[in-house]
Short mmCIF file of C-alpha atoms and ligand atoms in Angstrom, two decimals:
data_model
loop_
_atom_site.label_atom_id
_atom_site.label_comp_id
_atom_site.label_asym_id
_atom_site.label_seq_id
_atom_site.Cartn_x
_atom_site.Cartn_y
_atom_site.Cartn_z
CA MET A 28 95.74 125.97 117.45
CA ALA A 29 93.34 124.84 115.15
CA VAL A 30 91.10 121.50 116.81
CA THR A 31 93.12 118.84 114.41
CA ASP A 32 93.89 115.27 115.28
CA HIS A 33 97.21 115.60 113.15
CA VAL A 34 99.50 117.33 115.57
CA ASP A 35 101.72 114.44 115.35
CA LEU A 36 102.35 111.55 113.11
CA ASN A 37 101.59 108.66 116.08
CA GLY A 38 98.23 110.61 116.66
CA PHE A 39 97.21 110.74 113.39
CA MET A 40 97.80 107.21 112.97
CA GLU A 41 95.93 106.48 115.74
CA GLY A 42 92.87 107.91 114.53
CA VAL A 43 93.39 106.29 110.90
CA LYS A 44 93.65 103.10 112.83
CA LYS A 45 90.17 103.80 114.82
CA ARG A 46 88.28 104.67 111.71
CA ASN A 47 89.45 101.82 109.73
CA PRO A 48 89.04 98.85 111.48
CA TYR A 49 89.92 95.38 110.26
CA GLN A 50 91.49 97.16 107.21
CA PRO A 51 95.63 96.43 107.68
CA GLU A 52 96.45 97.17 104.29
CA PHE A 53 94.89 100.54 104.21
CA VAL A 54 96.67 101.43 107.21
CA GLN A 55 99.86 100.31 105.99
CA ALA A 56 99.78 102.19 103.03
CA VAL A 57 98.73 105.91 104.92
CA GLN A 58 101.52 104.89 107.43
CA GLU A 59 104.03 104.79 104.70
CA VAL A 60 103.11 107.82 103.27
CA ALA A 61 102.37 109.60 106.70
CA GLU A 62 105.78 109.03 107.73
CA ASP A 63 107.39 111.32 105.24
CA ILE A 64 104.60 113.94 104.89
CA PHE A 65 104.48 114.58 108.57
CA GLU A 66 108.57 115.29 108.32
CA PHE A 67 107.62 117.55 104.96
CA MET A 68 104.74 119.36 106.76
CA GLN A 69 106.63 120.58 109.81
CA ASP A 70 106.91 124.08 108.70
CA LYS A 71 103.96 124.10 106.38
CA GLU A 72 101.09 125.23 108.42
CA GLU A 73 98.58 125.43 105.80
CA TYR A 74 98.52 121.81 105.21
CA HIS A 75 98.28 120.99 108.70
CA SER A 76 95.44 123.52 109.34
CA GLN A 77 93.46 122.37 106.36
CA GLN A 78 93.76 118.87 107.39
CA ILE A 79 95.13 117.79 103.56
CA LEU A 80 96.24 114.65 104.40
CA ARG A 81 93.39 113.83 106.46
CA ARG A 82 91.21 114.38 103.82
CA ILE A 83 93.20 112.41 101.28
CA ALA A 84 93.08 109.46 103.62
CA GLU A 85 89.22 109.64 103.48
CA PRO A 86 88.11 108.50 99.98
CA ASP A 87 85.70 110.64 98.41
CA ARG A 88 83.26 107.58 98.22
CA VAL A 89 83.08 103.89 98.43
CA VAL A 90 80.53 102.26 96.39
CA SER A 91 79.97 98.66 97.33
CA PHE A 92 77.41 96.46 95.43
CA ARG A 93 76.29 93.03 94.79
CA VAL A 94 77.48 91.30 91.45
CA CYS A 95 74.92 88.42 90.95
CA TRP A 96 75.79 85.84 87.82
CA GLU A 97 74.82 82.25 86.67
CA ASP A 98 77.42 79.88 86.41
CA ASP A 99 77.74 77.37 83.58
CA ALA A 100 75.84 74.52 85.59
CA GLY A 101 72.90 76.96 86.16
CA ASN A 102 74.03 77.77 89.92
CA ILE A 103 73.27 81.48 91.01
CA ARG A 104 76.42 83.08 92.42
CA VAL A 105 76.80 86.10 94.29
CA GLN A 106 80.27 88.26 94.62
CA ARG A 107 80.82 91.91 96.46
CA GLY A 108 81.84 94.54 93.95
CA TRP A 109 83.45 97.89 94.90
CA ARG A 110 84.49 101.15 93.16
CA VAL A 111 86.65 103.22 95.54
CA GLN A 112 86.90 106.84 94.45
CA ASN A 113 89.99 108.32 96.48
CA ASN A 114 90.40 111.78 95.09
CA ASN A 115 89.86 113.82 92.04
CA ALA A 116 91.70 116.95 92.83
CA ILE A 117 93.77 116.98 89.80
CA GLY A 118 91.67 114.80 86.99
CA PRO A 119 88.80 112.32 86.83
CA TYR A 120 89.48 109.08 89.06
CA LYS A 121 91.68 106.74 87.12
CA GLY A 122 92.98 103.18 88.24
CA GLY A 123 92.24 99.59 87.84
CA ILE A 124 89.97 97.03 88.44
CA ARG A 125 91.36 93.65 90.36
CA PHE A 126 89.26 90.40 90.21
CA HIS A 127 90.81 88.17 93.03
CA PRO A 128 89.76 86.28 96.14
CA SER A 129 91.71 88.38 98.45
CA VAL A 130 90.23 91.38 97.27
CA THR A 131 88.58 93.31 100.05
CA GLU A 132 87.44 96.97 100.98
CA SER A 133 90.73 97.38 102.75
CA VAL A 134 93.07 96.20 99.80
CA LEU A 135 90.87 98.32 97.12
CA LYS A 136 91.22 101.65 99.50
CA PHE A 137 94.91 101.14 99.81
CA LEU A 138 95.16 100.69 95.95
CA ALA A 139 93.12 103.77 95.54
CA PHE A 140 95.13 105.79 97.87
CA GLU A 141 98.37 104.93 96.45
CA GLN A 142 96.88 105.44 92.71
CA THR A 143 96.14 108.90 94.00
CA PHE A 144 99.81 109.48 94.57
CA LYS A 145 101.10 107.56 91.51
CA ASN A 146 98.84 109.33 88.82
CA ALA A 147 100.05 112.72 90.18
CA LEU A 148 103.75 111.35 89.78
CA THR A 149 102.86 110.71 86.11
CA GLY A 150 102.37 114.69 85.58
CA LEU A 151 99.02 113.79 83.84
CA PRO A 152 95.58 114.89 85.04
CA MET A 153 94.24 111.76 86.37
CA GLY A 154 92.89 111.39 90.17
CA GLY A 155 93.02 108.24 92.25
CA GLY A 156 90.71 105.26 92.24
CA LYS A 157 90.44 101.45 92.15
CA GLY A 158 87.87 98.80 91.95
CA GLY A 159 87.29 95.21 91.88
CA SER A 160 85.83 92.03 93.49
CA ASN A 161 86.59 88.95 95.36
CA PHE A 162 85.42 87.23 92.21
CA ASN A 163 88.12 84.33 91.52
CA PRO A 164 88.68 83.89 87.73
CA LYS A 165 90.69 81.02 88.02
CA GLY A 166 88.94 77.73 86.37
CA LYS A 167 86.16 79.85 85.27
CA SER A 168 85.05 79.27 81.86
CA VAL A 169 85.34 82.21 79.04
CA ARG A 170 81.44 82.40 79.45
CA GLU A 171 81.47 82.28 82.96
CA ILE A 172 84.08 85.22 83.06
CA MET A 173 82.06 87.37 80.21
CA ARG A 174 78.55 87.16 82.56
CA PHE A 175 80.47 88.45 85.58
CA CYS A 176 82.09 91.01 83.62
CA GLN A 177 78.58 92.22 82.31
CA SER A 178 76.95 92.04 85.62
CA PHE A 179 79.97 93.89 87.23
CA MET A 180 79.02 96.65 84.52
CA THR A 181 75.34 96.76 84.97
CA GLU A 182 76.16 98.55 88.12
CA LEU A 183 79.54 100.18 87.71
CA TYR A 184 78.31 101.84 84.74
CA ARG A 185 76.44 104.32 86.77
CA HIS A 186 79.33 105.49 88.54
CA ILE A 187 81.98 106.04 85.74
CA GLY A 188 82.26 108.31 82.68
CA ALA A 189 85.32 109.67 80.64
CA ASP A 190 85.52 112.95 82.72
CA ILE A 191 84.20 111.43 85.76
CA ASP A 192 86.30 107.97 86.48
CA VAL A 193 88.16 105.60 83.93
CA PRO A 194 88.80 102.38 85.27
CA ALA A 195 91.38 99.87 83.67
CA GLY A 196 92.72 96.23 84.38
CA ASP A 197 94.90 94.86 87.07
CA ILE A 198 95.26 91.41 88.72
CA GLY A 199 92.72 89.17 87.08
CA VAL A 200 91.50 92.01 84.82
CA GLY A 201 93.44 92.09 81.36
CA GLY A 202 92.37 92.73 77.50
CA ARG A 203 89.61 90.14 77.42
CA GLU A 204 87.88 91.22 80.58
CA ILE A 205 87.95 95.06 79.57
CA GLY A 206 86.34 93.97 76.30
CA PHE A 207 83.50 92.54 77.88
CA MET A 208 82.81 95.35 80.29
CA PHE A 209 83.31 97.95 77.47
CA GLY A 210 80.91 95.99 75.42
CA GLN A 211 78.31 95.91 78.37
CA TYR A 212 78.98 99.78 79.02
CA LYS A 213 78.16 100.22 75.58
CA ARG A 214 75.38 98.38 75.48
CA ILE A 215 73.55 100.18 78.56
CA THR A 216 74.66 103.60 77.66
CA ASN A 217 74.62 103.66 73.91
CA ASN A 218 77.95 105.69 73.91
CA PHE A 219 81.21 105.16 72.42
CA THR A 220 83.54 107.03 75.09
CA GLY A 221 86.92 106.53 76.43
CA VAL A 222 85.47 105.39 79.57
CA LEU A 223 87.98 102.28 80.09
CA THR A 224 91.65 102.00 79.21
CA GLY A 225 93.63 98.77 78.14
CA LYS A 226 91.08 98.40 75.33
CA GLY A 227 91.92 96.66 72.30
CA LEU A 228 93.63 98.66 69.12
CA GLU A 229 90.68 98.30 67.19
CA TRP A 230 88.37 99.75 69.49
CA GLY A 231 90.28 102.74 70.90
CA GLY A 232 92.90 101.19 72.65
CA SER A 233 96.65 102.55 72.51
CA LEU A 234 99.83 100.61 71.53
CA ILE A 235 102.18 99.48 74.41
CA ARG A 236 99.45 99.87 77.05
CA THR A 237 100.28 95.89 77.64
CA GLU A 238 103.94 96.57 78.01
CA ALA A 239 103.96 99.80 79.68
CA THR A 240 103.94 98.74 83.42
CA GLY A 241 106.92 96.33 83.00
CA TYR A 242 109.05 98.39 80.44
CA GLY A 243 108.38 101.49 82.97
CA ALA A 244 109.64 99.48 85.65
CA VAL A 245 112.87 98.78 83.97
CA TYR A 246 113.12 102.32 82.75
CA PHE A 247 112.76 103.46 86.42
CA LEU A 248 115.61 100.94 87.56
CA GLU A 249 117.88 102.23 84.43
CA ASN A 250 117.44 105.95 85.85
CA MET A 251 118.34 105.01 89.23
CA LEU A 252 121.24 103.05 88.28
CA ALA A 253 122.53 105.81 85.86
CA THR A 254 122.86 108.01 89.34
CA LYS A 255 125.59 105.28 90.24
CA GLY A 256 127.13 105.57 86.78
CA GLU A 257 125.81 102.10 86.22
CA ASN A 258 123.36 100.35 83.85
CA LEU A 259 121.76 96.79 83.72
CA GLU A 260 124.33 95.44 81.04
CA GLY A 261 125.54 91.98 82.66
CA LYS A 262 123.40 92.59 85.99
CA THR A 263 121.56 89.78 87.29
CA ALA A 264 117.70 90.18 88.44
CA VAL A 265 115.56 88.41 90.24
CA ILE A 266 111.67 88.79 89.61
CA SER A 267 108.63 87.79 90.96
CA GLY A 268 105.02 87.15 89.22
CA SER A 269 104.72 85.68 85.79
CA GLY A 270 101.94 87.94 84.45
CA ASN A 271 101.71 90.95 82.24
CA VAL A 272 104.02 93.02 84.54
CA ALA A 273 106.41 90.36 85.33
CA THR A 274 106.98 89.06 81.80
CA HIS A 275 107.12 92.54 80.32
CA ALA A 276 109.79 93.63 82.72
CA ALA A 277 112.04 90.33 82.28
CA GLU A 278 111.85 91.52 78.42
CA LYS A 279 113.21 94.71 78.98
CA ILE A 280 115.93 93.53 81.25
CA VAL A 281 116.53 91.02 78.68
CA GLN A 282 116.61 93.72 76.07
CA LEU A 283 118.83 95.92 78.07
CA GLY A 284 121.80 93.15 78.50
CA GLY A 285 120.64 91.91 82.21
CA LYS A 286 120.01 88.29 82.83
CA VAL A 287 116.74 87.13 84.37
CA LEU A 288 117.08 84.33 86.94
CA THR A 289 113.23 83.92 88.27
CA LEU A 290 109.85 84.38 87.84
CA SER A 291 107.00 82.97 90.19
CA ASP A 292 103.43 82.33 90.97
CA SER A 293 101.06 81.50 93.74
CA GLY A 294 102.30 77.75 93.58
CA GLY A 295 106.40 78.83 94.11
CA PHE A 296 109.45 80.33 91.87
CA ILE A 297 111.35 78.81 89.21
CA HIS A 298 115.28 79.54 89.08
CA ASP A 299 116.69 79.20 85.89
CA PRO A 300 120.69 79.75 86.15
CA ASP A 301 121.02 79.90 82.21
CA GLY A 302 118.78 82.98 82.26
CA ILE A 303 115.32 83.37 81.16
CA ASP A 304 115.92 84.60 77.43
CA GLN A 305 112.97 86.25 74.89
CA GLU A 306 112.29 82.90 73.70
CA LYS A 307 111.65 81.70 77.41
CA ILE A 308 109.73 84.73 78.29
CA TYR A 309 107.58 84.10 75.07
CA TRP A 310 106.95 80.71 76.47
CA VAL A 311 105.70 82.01 79.83
CA LYS A 312 103.17 84.43 78.26
CA THR A 313 101.89 81.77 76.16
CA HIS A 314 101.92 79.32 78.73
CA LYS A 315 100.40 81.65 81.73
CA THR A 316 98.18 84.16 79.83
CA HIS A 317 96.83 82.29 76.92
CA ARG A 318 96.67 78.55 78.40
CA ARG A 319 96.15 79.71 82.12
CA GLY A 320 98.94 77.15 83.18
CA ARG A 321 101.41 77.11 86.41
CA ILE A 322 105.07 78.40 86.46
CA GLU A 323 105.97 75.12 87.87
CA GLU A 324 105.72 73.58 84.26
CA TYR A 325 108.69 75.57 83.16
CA VAL A 326 110.93 73.18 84.33
CA GLU A 327 109.55 70.62 82.13
CA ALA A 328 110.13 72.64 79.11
CA PHE A 329 113.40 74.06 80.17
CA PRO A 330 115.22 71.39 82.32
CA ASN A 331 118.14 73.08 83.74
CA ALA A 332 115.91 75.46 86.07
CA THR A 333 114.44 74.24 89.24
CA PHE A 334 110.82 74.71 90.95
CA HIS A 335 110.63 75.99 94.59
CA ALA A 336 107.24 75.24 95.62
CA GLY A 337 105.30 77.58 98.15
CA LYS A 338 108.60 80.04 98.25
CA THR A 339 109.29 83.34 97.11
CA PRO A 340 112.79 84.13 94.91
CA TRP A 341 114.05 86.47 97.39
CA GLY A 342 116.83 84.00 98.83
CA VAL A 343 118.47 83.95 95.06
CA PRO A 344 121.50 86.31 94.93
CA CYS A 345 121.12 89.02 92.34
CA ASP A 346 122.41 92.60 91.36
CA VAL A 347 118.57 93.77 91.04
CA ALA A 348 115.14 92.56 92.07
CA LEU A 349 111.90 93.45 90.90
CA PRO A 350 108.77 92.28 92.98
CA CYS A 351 106.02 92.03 90.26
CA ALA A 352 103.38 89.94 91.86
CA THR A 353 101.40 91.65 94.64
CA GLN A 354 101.05 93.48 98.07
CA ASN A 355 103.36 92.14 100.77
CA GLU A 356 105.27 89.78 98.83
CA LEU A 357 108.37 90.84 100.32
CA LEU A 358 108.79 90.80 103.92
CA GLY A 359 111.44 92.54 106.08
CA GLU A 360 113.48 88.99 106.58
CA ASP A 361 113.49 88.92 102.78
CA ALA A 362 114.84 92.52 102.26
CA LYS A 363 117.62 91.55 104.84
CA THR A 364 118.52 88.53 102.68
CA LEU A 365 118.54 90.49 99.56
CA VAL A 366 120.77 93.29 101.23
CA ALA A 367 123.22 90.84 102.70
CA ASN A 368 123.42 89.09 98.97
CA GLY A 369 124.79 92.24 97.44
CA CYS A 370 121.43 93.53 95.78
CA LYS A 371 121.80 96.92 94.62
CA ALA A 372 118.64 97.88 93.34
CA VAL A 373 115.01 97.16 94.02
CA SER A 374 111.92 98.64 91.40
CA GLU A 375 108.80 97.59 92.18
CA GLY A 376 106.56 96.53 89.47
CA ALA A 377 103.56 95.64 91.89
CA ASN A 378 101.68 97.76 94.31
CA MET A 379 103.09 97.98 98.08
CA PRO A 380 105.02 94.59 97.30
CA THR A 381 107.56 95.27 100.39
CA ASP A 382 105.83 95.49 103.80
CA LEU A 383 106.88 98.35 106.12
CA ASP A 384 109.95 96.31 107.73
CA GLY A 385 111.13 95.49 104.28
CA VAL A 386 110.86 99.37 103.29
CA HIS A 387 112.61 100.48 106.56
CA THR A 388 115.41 97.90 105.97
CA PHE A 389 115.91 99.26 102.36
CA LYS A 390 116.09 102.68 103.53
CA HIS A 391 118.28 101.87 106.53
CA ALA A 392 120.75 99.97 104.05
CA LYS A 393 120.48 103.19 101.62
CA ILE A 394 120.39 100.79 98.39
CA LEU A 395 118.41 102.12 95.49
CA TYR A 396 114.91 101.29 96.28
CA ALA A 397 112.01 102.78 94.06
CA PRO A 398 108.39 102.11 95.67
CA GLY A 399 105.56 101.08 93.31
CA LYS A 400 103.94 104.59 93.17
CA ALA A 401 107.00 105.63 91.16
CA SER A 402 108.14 102.66 89.44
CA ASN A 403 105.51 101.02 88.29
CA ALA A 404 103.55 104.48 87.01
CA GLY A 405 104.19 103.37 83.30
CA GLY A 406 101.13 101.32 83.06
CA VAL A 407 98.63 104.03 84.37
CA ALA A 408 100.63 106.77 82.28
CA VAL A 409 100.09 105.17 78.94
CA SER A 410 96.44 104.77 80.32
CA GLY A 411 96.38 108.67 80.53
CA LEU A 412 97.85 108.57 76.89
CA GLU A 413 95.29 106.26 75.84
CA MET A 414 92.65 108.69 77.15
CA SER A 415 94.26 111.93 75.26
CA GLN A 416 94.14 109.61 72.03
CA ASN A 417 90.49 108.91 72.78
CA SER A 418 89.57 112.68 73.24
CA GLU A 419 91.33 113.35 70.00
CA ARG A 420 89.79 110.50 68.23
CA ARG A 421 93.19 109.50 66.75
CA SER A 422 96.18 106.86 67.58
CA TRP A 423 99.56 107.84 68.10
CA LYS A 424 102.63 105.81 66.75
CA GLU A 425 104.66 103.35 68.56
CA GLU A 426 107.68 105.31 68.52
CA GLU A 427 106.02 108.57 70.02
CA LEU A 428 104.28 106.46 72.92
CA GLN A 429 107.49 104.79 73.61
CA GLN A 430 109.33 108.03 73.79
CA MET A 431 106.53 109.55 75.95
CA LEU A 432 106.73 106.48 78.34
CA LYS A 433 110.41 106.85 78.80
CA ASP A 434 110.08 110.67 79.10
CA ILE A 435 107.55 110.11 81.87
CA MET A 436 109.33 107.80 83.82
CA SER A 437 112.53 109.80 83.85
CA GLY A 438 110.13 112.80 84.94
CA ILE A 439 109.13 110.65 87.62
CA HIS A 440 112.68 109.97 88.69
CA ASN A 441 113.69 113.74 88.82
CA SER A 442 110.74 114.34 90.97
CA CYS A 443 111.89 111.99 93.45
CA ILE A 444 115.60 113.27 93.34
CA GLN A 445 113.88 116.75 94.08
CA TYR A 446 112.20 115.91 97.37
CA GLY A 447 113.97 112.58 98.19
CA ASN A 448 117.48 113.72 98.06
CA GLN A 449 119.30 113.24 101.18
CA GLY A 450 122.69 114.26 100.26
CA GLY A 451 125.92 112.25 100.24
CA GLY A 452 124.99 110.34 97.10
CA TYR A 453 121.37 108.71 98.70
CA ILE A 454 118.42 109.53 97.14
CA ASP A 455 115.32 108.45 99.38
CA TYR A 456 112.52 107.64 96.36
CA VAL A 457 110.07 106.77 98.99
CA LYS A 458 110.35 110.21 100.56
CA GLY A 459 110.68 111.77 97.41
CA ALA A 460 107.76 109.82 95.58
CA ASN A 461 105.50 110.44 98.47
CA ILE A 462 106.37 114.24 99.08
CA ALA A 463 106.16 115.21 95.12
CA GLY A 464 102.69 113.30 94.75
CA PHE A 465 101.22 114.56 97.93
CA LYS A 466 102.41 118.42 97.08
CA LYS A 467 100.70 118.57 93.61
CA VAL A 468 97.37 116.66 94.86
CA ALA A 469 97.47 119.02 98.10
CA ASP A 470 97.96 122.28 96.27
CA ALA A 471 95.05 121.46 94.07
CA MET A 472 93.16 120.82 97.24
CA LEU A 473 93.96 123.95 99.00
CA ALA A 474 92.95 125.79 95.93
CA PHE A 475 89.03 124.47 96.05
CA GLY A 476 88.69 125.43 99.63
CA VAL A 477 86.92 123.20 102.25
CA VAL A 478 84.93 120.22 99.98
N1 LIG B 27 96.17 98.77 87.67
C1 LIG B 27 97.35 99.58 87.05
C2 LIG B 27 98.06 100.39 88.40
O1 LIG B 27 98.17 99.76 89.22
C3 LIG B 27 96.99 100.44 85.99
C4 LIG B 27 95.74 101.42 86.49
C5 LIG B 27 94.98 102.34 84.96
O2 LIG B 27 95.85 101.99 84.15
O3 LIG B 27 94.07 102.92 85.32
O4 LIG B 27 98.52 101.14 88.14
#
């Protein structure tokens, strides 16, 4: 037998832990994938002997850099920036940039690893990457954010390019930040190119990019419910988060006849038994995104609602749940509560919001459970469509893009069924997504030989 440390799952994971000390999020993401891939590889010696999973779990490179900027009071501030280029076997590295104090190398490595599978699942030619900084945009002035974005790009520009690596937004990085970064990239390189996605409509952005992650997560949910002959009409939904993904997921649930009961932020969650309708969602969007307010102020505007400080919404009984905030926001106990309360389906809008315990609970209960790499792929999918439009130097119509997004989400759902159908009416979407994503990347890597 070839010299290999992945003869079995435990041995493989021991190696991953040893090589990545103090990187729990990265180890968790690899573990979740490895559990399924080891089973899949049992009779596929080539993947073993070519060490494919070992290679995907070792980023092509991690670029770490200093980001220096001056605050409004004239103080010099120093942050750390990163770009993790995980794998470009099937296309240029692609993935967002996150600005949040919780950002570490471990978090970005897990996100870049997940992104590799997610992007493969979309069917578009995109590799996996992720970047960001521990910069906290909260409480910063617009000028401070601009100076930070410019400084960040002053280093990042060396590592990216329309055919090399195409970043986008993520937590803490929206249209405004993409604008500041694109402006700086163009200033430095004198090159107007599709080097970032999530751009403004006037300068190369795509329609429905903003809505795509949240809408896509609900389209995926609809696809899952349809396998049981059900739909969202009259269903109650519990959603966490109140940013771009959560508010657009809420909007689509309401459009499809569901009732949204909760939204949240890092301070706690609000529960509105009357349902968070389109008008209230609009209030949340304005309040959170434009005014940078707190979700707890919702109860002042809509007094029938209650605010639950420091809590997550998973205890509120519901038919469907959409974790749309951040990683590890839904723990094993929360998963048990959801299942006990009769929750039928979970569609992840965030990346790895459910911890390993929770994943095992959902799988064991055999409920409809979609991991983020499948259900939240709508955002990066429309980013891929933005890249195509930039290459063609044209803009597609909204109806065309809506249809393409729906088709891509159904395509991902079909891939999950292809590799995750366990018989007896149960589809293991985690397994399906992991295997379908892995196979595409792995087969490309086999074609390239040992590089
Ligand atoms: N940050 C988003 C994600 O997690 C979008 C990435 C992109 O559009 O490149 O998939």
